[in-house]
Coordinates of C-alpha atoms and ligand atoms in Angstrom, one line a residue:
M259 CA 11.1 -18.5 20.1
T260 CA 7.7 -18.0 18.5
T261 CA 6.3 -16.6 21.8
D262 CA 9.3 -14.2 22.0
I263 CA 8.9 -12.9 18.6
L264 CA 5.2 -12.4 19.1
E265 CA 5.9 -10.6 22.3
Q266 CA 8.3 -8.4 20.4
C267 CA 5.7 -7.7 17.8
R268 CA 3.2 -6.5 20.5
A269 CA 5.9 -4.5 22.2
T270 CA 6.7 -2.8 18.9
L271 CA 3.1 -1.7 18.3
Y272 CA 2.9 -0.4 21.9
A273 CA 6.2 1.5 21.4
N274 CA 5.0 3.0 18.1
D275 CA 1.6 4.0 19.6
R276 CA 1.3 7.8 19.7
G277 CA -2.0 7.9 21.5
G278 CA -4.6 6.2 19.3
Y279 CA -2.6 5.9 16.1
T280 CA 0.6 4.0 15.3
V281 CA 3.6 5.5 13.5
P282 CA 5.2 3.1 11.0
T283 CA 8.5 3.5 12.9
A284 CA 10.0 6.2 15.1
R285 CA 11.7 9.2 13.4
L286 CA 11.8 8.0 9.7
Y287 CA 7.9 8.1 9.6
P288 CA 6.6 10.1 12.5
F289 CA 2.9 10.4 11.5
Q290 CA 0.0 8.2 10.6
W291 CA 0.2 6.5 7.2
N292 CA -2.9 5.2 5.5
W293 CA -2.1 1.7 4.3
D294 CA 0.3 1.1 7.2
S295 CA -2.5 1.8 9.6
A296 CA -4.9 -0.6 7.9
F297 CA -2.4 -3.5 8.2
V298 CA -1.5 -2.3 11.7
A299 CA -5.2 -2.4 12.8
M300 CA -5.3 -6.0 11.8
G301 CA -2.2 -6.6 14.0
W302 CA -3.7 -4.8 17.0
A303 CA -6.9 -6.8 16.6
R304 CA -4.9 -10.0 17.5
F305 CA -4.5 -8.8 21.1
D306 CA -6.3 -5.5 21.7
R307 CA -9.5 -5.1 19.8
P308 CA -10.6 -1.6 21.1
R309 CA -7.1 -0.3 20.0
A310 CA -7.7 -1.8 16.5
W311 CA -10.9 0.2 16.1
Q312 CA -9.2 3.3 17.5
E313 CA -6.5 3.0 14.8
I314 CA -9.2 3.0 12.1
E315 CA -11.2 5.9 13.7
M316 CA -8.0 8.0 13.9
L317 CA -7.3 7.4 10.2
L318 CA -10.8 8.4 9.3
R319 CA -10.3 11.8 11.1
G320 CA -8.1 12.6 8.2
Q321 CA -10.8 11.8 5.5
W322 CA -11.7 14.7 3.3
K323 CA -15.3 15.8 2.5
D324 CA -15.0 14.4 -1.0
G325 CA -14.2 10.9 0.4
L326 CA -10.4 10.9 -0.1
I327 CA -8.5 9.2 2.7
P328 CA -5.1 10.8 2.5
Q329 CA -1.7 9.0 2.5
I330 CA -0.5 10.8 5.6
I331 CA -2.3 12.3 8.6
F332 CA -0.1 14.8 10.5
H333 CA -1.7 14.5 13.9
A334 CA 1.3 16.1 15.7
P335 CA 4.2 18.1 14.4
S336 CA 7.6 16.6 13.8
D337 CA 10.8 17.9 12.0
D338 CA 11.9 14.3 11.2
Y339 CA 10.1 14.0 7.9
F340 CA 10.0 15.7 4.5
P341 CA 7.7 16.8 3.0
G342 CA 5.7 18.0 6.0
P343 CA 2.3 19.8 6.1
N344 CA 3.9 23.2 5.2
V345 CA 4.8 21.7 1.8
W346 CA 1.4 20.0 1.2
Q347 CA -0.7 23.0 2.3
T348 CA -4.0 21.1 1.9
G349 CA -5.9 23.2 4.5
H350 CA -7.4 20.2 6.2
T351 CA -7.8 19.7 9.9
P352 CA -6.1 17.6 11.1
E353 CA -3.4 18.4 8.5
T354 CA -2.9 15.8 5.9
S355 CA -1.1 15.2 2.6
G356 CA -3.3 15.4 -0.5
I357 CA -3.0 12.1 -2.3
P358 CA -4.3 8.6 -1.5
Q359 CA -2.5 5.3 -0.8
P360 CA -3.5 1.7 -1.6
P361 CA -7.0 1.3 -0.2
V362 CA -6.5 -1.7 2.2
L363 CA -9.0 -0.2 4.7
A364 CA -12.2 -2.0 3.9
T365 CA -10.3 -5.3 3.9
A366 CA -8.9 -4.4 7.3
V367 CA -12.3 -3.4 8.7
R368 CA -13.8 -6.8 7.6
N369 CA -10.9 -8.6 9.1
V370 CA -11.1 -6.8 12.5
L371 CA -14.9 -7.2 12.6
Q372 CA -14.5 -11.0 12.1
L373 CA -12.3 -11.1 15.2
D374 CA -14.6 -8.7 17.1
P375 CA -18.2 -9.2 16.1
K376 CA -19.2 -6.7 18.9
G377 CA -17.4 -4.1 16.8
H378 CA -20.5 -3.7 14.7
T379 CA -21.2 -0.7 16.9
H380 CA -18.4 1.2 15.1
M381 CA -19.9 0.5 11.7
A382 CA -22.5 3.3 11.7
R383 CA -19.6 5.6 11.3
I384 CA -17.1 3.4 9.4
Y385 CA -19.2 1.9 6.7
P386 CA -20.4 5.2 5.2
A387 CA -16.8 6.5 5.3
L388 CA -15.6 3.4 3.4
L389 CA -18.4 3.8 0.8
A390 CA -17.5 7.5 0.3
N391 CA -13.9 6.6 -0.1
H392 CA -14.6 3.9 -2.8
R393 CA -16.9 6.4 -4.6
W394 CA -14.0 8.9 -4.5
W395 CA -11.7 6.4 -6.2
A396 CA -14.3 5.8 -9.0
E397 CA -15.1 9.5 -9.5
A398 CA -11.7 11.1 -9.0
R399 CA -9.5 8.5 -10.5
D400 CA -11.7 6.7 -13.1
P401 CA -13.9 9.6 -14.4
N402 CA -14.5 7.8 -17.7
G403 CA -15.6 4.5 -16.1
T404 CA -12.9 2.3 -17.6
G405 CA -12.6 0.0 -14.6
L406 CA -9.0 1.0 -14.0
V407 CA -8.2 3.8 -11.5
A408 CA -5.4 6.2 -12.2
T409 CA -2.4 6.8 -10.0
L410 CA -1.0 10.4 -10.2
H411 CA 2.0 10.1 -7.9
P412 CA 4.3 7.1 -7.2
W413 CA 3.8 7.7 -3.4
E414 CA 0.1 6.8 -4.0
T415 CA 1.2 3.2 -4.9
G416 CA 3.3 2.9 -1.7
M417 CA 5.9 1.5 -4.1
D418 CA 7.7 4.8 -4.5
N419 CA 10.7 4.1 -6.7
S420 CA 9.6 0.8 -8.4
P421 CA 11.1 0.4 -11.8
A422 CA 7.5 0.2 -13.1
W423 CA 7.5 4.0 -12.9
D424 CA 10.9 4.7 -14.5
A425 CA 9.6 5.3 -18.1
A426 CA 6.6 7.5 -17.0
M427 CA 8.6 9.4 -14.4
A428 CA 11.3 10.2 -16.9
R429 CA 8.8 12.6 -18.5
V430 CA 8.2 14.4 -15.2
P431 CA 10.5 17.5 -14.9
T432 CA 13.0 17.7 -12.1
T433 CA 12.3 21.3 -11.4
T434 CA 10.6 22.2 -8.1
T435 CA 9.3 25.4 -6.5
T436 CA 9.7 23.7 -3.1
E437 CA 13.2 23.5 -1.6
I438 CA 14.0 19.8 -1.1
Q439 CA 15.2 19.1 2.4
R440 CA 15.3 15.3 2.7
R441 CA 15.3 13.9 6.2
D442 CA 15.0 10.2 5.3
T443 CA 18.7 9.9 4.3
G444 CA 19.6 11.3 7.8
H445 CA 17.9 8.2 9.3
I446 CA 18.7 5.5 6.7
D447 CA 21.7 4.8 4.4
A448 CA 21.1 6.5 1.1
S449 CA 21.8 3.3 -0.8
M450 CA 18.5 1.9 0.5
R451 CA 16.4 4.9 -0.4
P452 CA 15.1 6.6 -3.6
K453 CA 17.7 8.7 -5.4
A454 CA 17.9 12.6 -5.4
E455 CA 16.4 12.7 -8.9
D456 CA 13.4 10.6 -7.8
Y457 CA 12.8 13.2 -5.0
Q458 CA 13.0 16.1 -7.5
R459 CA 10.3 14.4 -9.6
F460 CA 8.2 13.4 -6.5
I461 CA 8.2 17.1 -5.3
H462 CA 7.6 18.5 -8.8
L463 CA 4.3 16.5 -8.7
V464 CA 3.4 17.8 -5.3
D465 CA 4.0 21.4 -6.5
C466 CA 1.8 20.7 -9.5
F467 CA -1.1 19.4 -7.4
R468 CA -0.8 22.1 -4.8
D469 CA -1.1 24.6 -7.6
T470 CA -4.5 23.1 -8.5
G471 CA -5.7 23.9 -4.9
W472 CA -6.0 20.1 -4.5
N473 CA -8.9 19.9 -6.9
A474 CA -9.3 16.3 -7.8
A475 CA -10.5 16.8 -11.4
E476 CA -7.7 19.3 -12.1
M477 CA -5.1 17.0 -10.7
Y478 CA -6.3 14.2 -12.9
R479 CA -6.2 16.6 -15.9
R480 CA -2.8 18.3 -15.3
S481 CA -0.7 15.5 -13.8
P482 CA 2.3 14.7 -16.0
F483 CA 2.3 11.2 -14.4
R484 CA -0.8 9.1 -14.9
V485 CA -0.6 5.3 -14.7
A486 CA -2.8 2.3 -14.0
D487 CA -1.0 0.6 -11.2
I488 CA -1.8 -3.1 -11.0
G489 CA -1.1 -3.1 -7.3
T490 CA -3.5 -0.3 -6.5
N491 CA -6.2 -1.6 -8.8
A492 CA -6.0 -5.1 -7.4
I493 CA -6.1 -3.9 -3.8
L494 CA -9.1 -1.7 -4.6
L495 CA -10.9 -4.6 -6.2
R496 CA -10.3 -6.7 -3.1
A497 CA -11.5 -3.8 -0.9
E498 CA -14.7 -3.5 -3.1
R499 CA -15.4 -7.2 -2.5
D500 CA -14.9 -6.7 1.2
L501 CA -17.1 -3.6 1.2
L502 CA -19.8 -5.6 -0.5
F503 CA -19.6 -8.1 2.3
L504 CA -20.0 -5.3 4.8
A505 CA -22.8 -3.8 2.8
E506 CA -24.8 -7.1 3.3
S507 CA -25.2 -6.1 6.9
F508 CA -24.8 -2.4 6.9
G509 CA -25.7 -1.1 3.5
T510 CA -28.8 -0.8 1.2
E511 CA -29.8 -2.8 -1.8
A512 CA -29.0 0.2 -4.1
E513 CA -25.5 0.4 -2.5
R514 CA -24.9 -3.3 -3.1
R515 CA -25.9 -2.9 -6.7
E516 CA -23.5 0.0 -7.1
I517 CA -20.6 -1.9 -5.5
N518 CA -21.4 -5.0 -7.6
D519 CA -21.3 -2.8 -10.8
R520 CA -17.9 -1.5 -9.9
I521 CA -16.6 -5.0 -9.2
A522 CA -17.7 -6.3 -12.5
R523 CA -16.1 -3.4 -14.4
M524 CA -12.8 -3.6 -12.5
A525 CA -12.5 -7.4 -12.8
S526 CA -12.8 -7.3 -16.5
A527 CA -10.4 -4.3 -16.9
Q528 CA -7.7 -6.0 -14.8
D529 CA -7.7 -8.9 -17.3
T530 CA -6.4 -6.5 -19.9
L531 CA -3.2 -6.1 -17.8
W532 CA -2.2 -9.7 -18.1
D533 CA 1.2 -10.1 -19.9
A534 CA 1.3 -13.7 -21.2
Q535 CA 4.9 -13.5 -22.2
K536 CA 6.1 -12.4 -18.7
G537 CA 3.5 -14.7 -16.9
I538 CA 2.4 -11.8 -14.7
Y539 CA 0.2 -8.8 -14.6
V540 CA 1.8 -5.4 -15.5
C541 CA 1.0 -1.7 -15.2
R542 CA -0.1 0.6 -18.0
D543 CA 1.0 4.1 -18.7
L544 CA -2.4 5.9 -19.2
S545 CA -0.7 8.9 -20.9
T546 CA 0.7 6.8 -23.7
G547 CA -1.5 3.7 -23.5
T548 CA 1.6 1.5 -23.4
T549 CA 2.2 -1.3 -20.9
M550 CA 5.1 -1.1 -18.5
D551 CA 7.9 -3.5 -19.6
V552 CA 8.8 -4.7 -16.1
A553 CA 7.5 -7.4 -13.8
T554 CA 7.1 -6.5 -10.1
S555 CA 5.6 -8.2 -7.1
A556 CA 2.5 -6.0 -7.6
G557 CA 1.8 -8.2 -10.6
F558 CA 0.8 -11.1 -8.4
L559 CA -1.8 -9.0 -6.5
P560 CA -4.9 -9.8 -8.8
L561 CA -4.9 -13.1 -6.9
Y562 CA -5.5 -11.2 -3.7
A563 CA -8.5 -9.6 -5.5
N564 CA -9.7 -13.1 -6.2
I565 CA -8.9 -13.2 -9.9
T566 CA -7.7 -16.7 -10.2
T567 CA -7.6 -17.2 -14.0
H568 CA -3.8 -17.2 -14.2
A569 CA -3.0 -18.7 -10.7
E570 CA -1.0 -21.6 -12.1
T571 CA 1.1 -19.4 -14.3
L572 CA 1.7 -17.0 -11.4
A573 CA 2.9 -19.8 -9.2
A574 CA 5.3 -20.9 -12.0
T575 CA 6.6 -17.3 -12.3
L576 CA 7.2 -17.3 -8.6
T577 CA 9.2 -20.5 -8.8
L578 CA 11.4 -18.9 -11.6
W579 CA 12.0 -15.9 -9.4
L580 CA 13.1 -18.1 -6.5
E581 CA 15.8 -19.6 -8.7
H582 CA 17.4 -16.2 -8.9
A583 CA 16.8 -14.9 -5.4
R584 CA 17.0 -17.0 -2.2
W585 CA 14.0 -15.4 -0.5
L586 CA 10.5 -14.5 -1.6
I587 CA 9.1 -12.2 -2.8
P588 CA 11.5 -9.7 -4.5
S589 CA 9.7 -6.5 -5.4
T590 CA 11.2 -6.6 -8.9
D591 CA 11.8 -9.7 -11.0
P592 CA 15.4 -10.7 -9.9
R593 CA 16.3 -11.5 -13.6
D594 CA 15.6 -7.9 -14.6
H595 CA 18.6 -5.5 -15.0
R596 CA 16.7 -2.9 -12.9
F597 CA 16.6 -5.3 -9.9
E598 CA 18.5 -3.7 -6.9
P599 CA 18.2 -6.0 -3.9
K600 CA 18.8 -3.3 -1.3
R601 CA 17.1 -0.2 -2.7
Y602 CA 13.6 0.2 -1.3
W603 CA 11.0 -0.9 -3.9
R604 CA 13.5 -1.9 -6.6
G605 CA 14.2 -5.4 -5.2
P606 CA 13.7 -5.8 -1.5
I607 CA 11.0 -8.0 0.1
W608 CA 8.1 -6.4 1.9
A609 CA 6.1 -8.4 4.5
V610 CA 2.8 -6.8 3.7
V611 CA 3.1 -7.7 0.0
N612 CA 4.0 -11.2 1.0
W613 CA 0.9 -11.4 3.2
M614 CA -1.4 -10.2 0.4
I615 CA 0.0 -12.6 -2.2
S616 CA -0.1 -15.5 0.2
D617 CA -3.7 -14.7 0.9
G618 CA -4.3 -14.6 -2.9
F619 CA -2.7 -18.1 -3.4
E620 CA -4.9 -19.3 -0.5
N621 CA -8.0 -17.9 -2.3
A622 CA -6.9 -19.7 -5.4
D623 CA -6.7 -23.0 -3.5
M624 CA -3.0 -23.1 -4.0
K625 CA -2.0 -23.8 -0.4
P626 CA 1.6 -24.9 -1.1
A627 CA 2.5 -21.6 -2.7
A628 CA 0.7 -19.7 0.1
D629 CA 2.5 -21.8 2.8
L630 CA 5.9 -21.3 1.2
I631 CA 5.6 -17.5 1.2
R632 CA 4.4 -17.5 4.8
K633 CA 7.1 -19.8 5.9
Q634 CA 9.8 -17.7 4.4
T635 CA 8.3 -14.5 5.7
R636 CA 8.2 -15.8 9.2
A637 CA 11.7 -17.2 8.9
L638 CA 13.1 -13.9 7.7
I639 CA 11.5 -11.9 10.5
D640 CA 12.3 -14.4 13.2
S641 CA 16.0 -14.5 12.2
V642 CA 16.8 -10.9 11.6
G643 CA 14.0 -8.8 13.2
L644 CA 11.1 -6.5 12.5
Y645 CA 12.8 -4.6 9.6
E646 CA 11.0 -2.4 7.1
Y647 CA 12.2 -4.6 4.2
F648 CA 14.6 -7.4 3.4
D649 CA 17.3 -8.3 0.9
P650 CA 16.0 -11.2 -1.2
T651 CA 19.5 -12.4 -2.1
T652 CA 20.9 -12.5 1.5
G653 CA 17.9 -12.2 3.8
A654 CA 19.5 -9.2 5.5
G655 CA 17.2 -6.7 7.2
L656 CA 17.0 -3.2 5.6
G657 CA 15.5 0.3 6.1
G658 CA 13.8 1.1 9.3
T659 CA 13.8 -1.1 12.4
N660 CA 11.0 -2.0 14.8
F661 CA 8.6 -1.5 12.0
S662 CA 4.9 -1.6 12.8
W663 CA 3.5 -3.3 9.7
T664 CA 6.1 -6.0 9.8
A665 CA 5.1 -6.7 13.4
A666 CA 1.4 -6.7 12.4
I667 CA 2.0 -9.2 9.5
R668 CA 4.1 -11.5 11.8
L669 CA 1.2 -11.5 14.3
I670 CA -1.3 -12.3 11.5
M671 CA 1.0 -15.0 10.0
A672 CA 1.2 -16.7 13.4
E673 CA -2.2 -18.1 12.7
H674 CA -1.0 -20.3 9.8
Ligands
DGY66 C1 8.3 8.1 2.0 O1 8.3 9.3 2.3 O2 9.2 7.4 1.9 C2 6.9 7.4 1.9 O3 7.0 6.2 1.2 C3 5.9 8.3 1.3 O4 4.6 7.8 1.6

């Protein structure tokens, strides 16, 4: 059985390979996505190391001069997805969207390099690109040096319709200058996807950013949505620690000092997002200064960034969640009235999030919690297949099928 599923994972990556980059799944997501590809590179590295490096190099072809690594790289045209390059109009070659995604890449590069030490030959190109990207995050998204980077669009968090964004998104107008022509609901049942009103607001933000000419400072100033996402911040802090590791071999003393300074600032800022009453980290609305009154799976991610102060309480919170949902880890607290077990990021389980949180518990020396998450993730995938996400109340597979990052995580989790 294990061999079969691993064979299926490898076959899925081959099937989703479009010549050097891997689409998340056919039709629904026909381009290269930033954080998908970082996880997928770790998956490729388990059986085809040159192909893992190629995935990373292809992603970096989309990097902008200012250091941004965009959320989507449109290497080849497709009518299967909205919004395409004609909506973004970023003027980049290859065409790209104009916003980031959670910066998993430095972590992936370190992971791939550990499996393939000979890969150091790629680092002359990759290390400076990662450093430029982390500088972009600091300058474009934390211009006041607070230690928390801002998210300007829910798509940047990868957790598009999380209830964490409800209050802040309610202030974003639903008017758009772009005509909305959704393709996703032609591929997937609408009950598993964001709602029409979510898309109106998503596109309102894209229109607003395009009107700035994709100027990072103007986007930061004008965006009607500006939040500190605990997920993005924790993932970036982990990536900074992995970049520091890479800088030991490939960077300069001054760069190591620079990265260390950011790490110190970010680690103490993330402490301020701890919600003692909820027993989990939460997000903050940077426009109002208020914290988001909802617990999501992203709130466990500081563990993945090696912040272990509240590890015991986080494990207790996870146990409480498990009393209300059969499978771990629901993307929203299953006791919350906004929990929807089938709708995208409002309740379903995502394998990549499970991997990051299990890695976090492992870092915190809490092996039983890490093992439980991994065991459940493997059991879900092995019994229902390589789905995009899973219903935490029934274990049913949801969203896209033959999903690349689910395959990659299953390959990685085979090692535990
Ligand atoms: C989508 O289109 O659903 C994606 O999540 C955006 O990255």
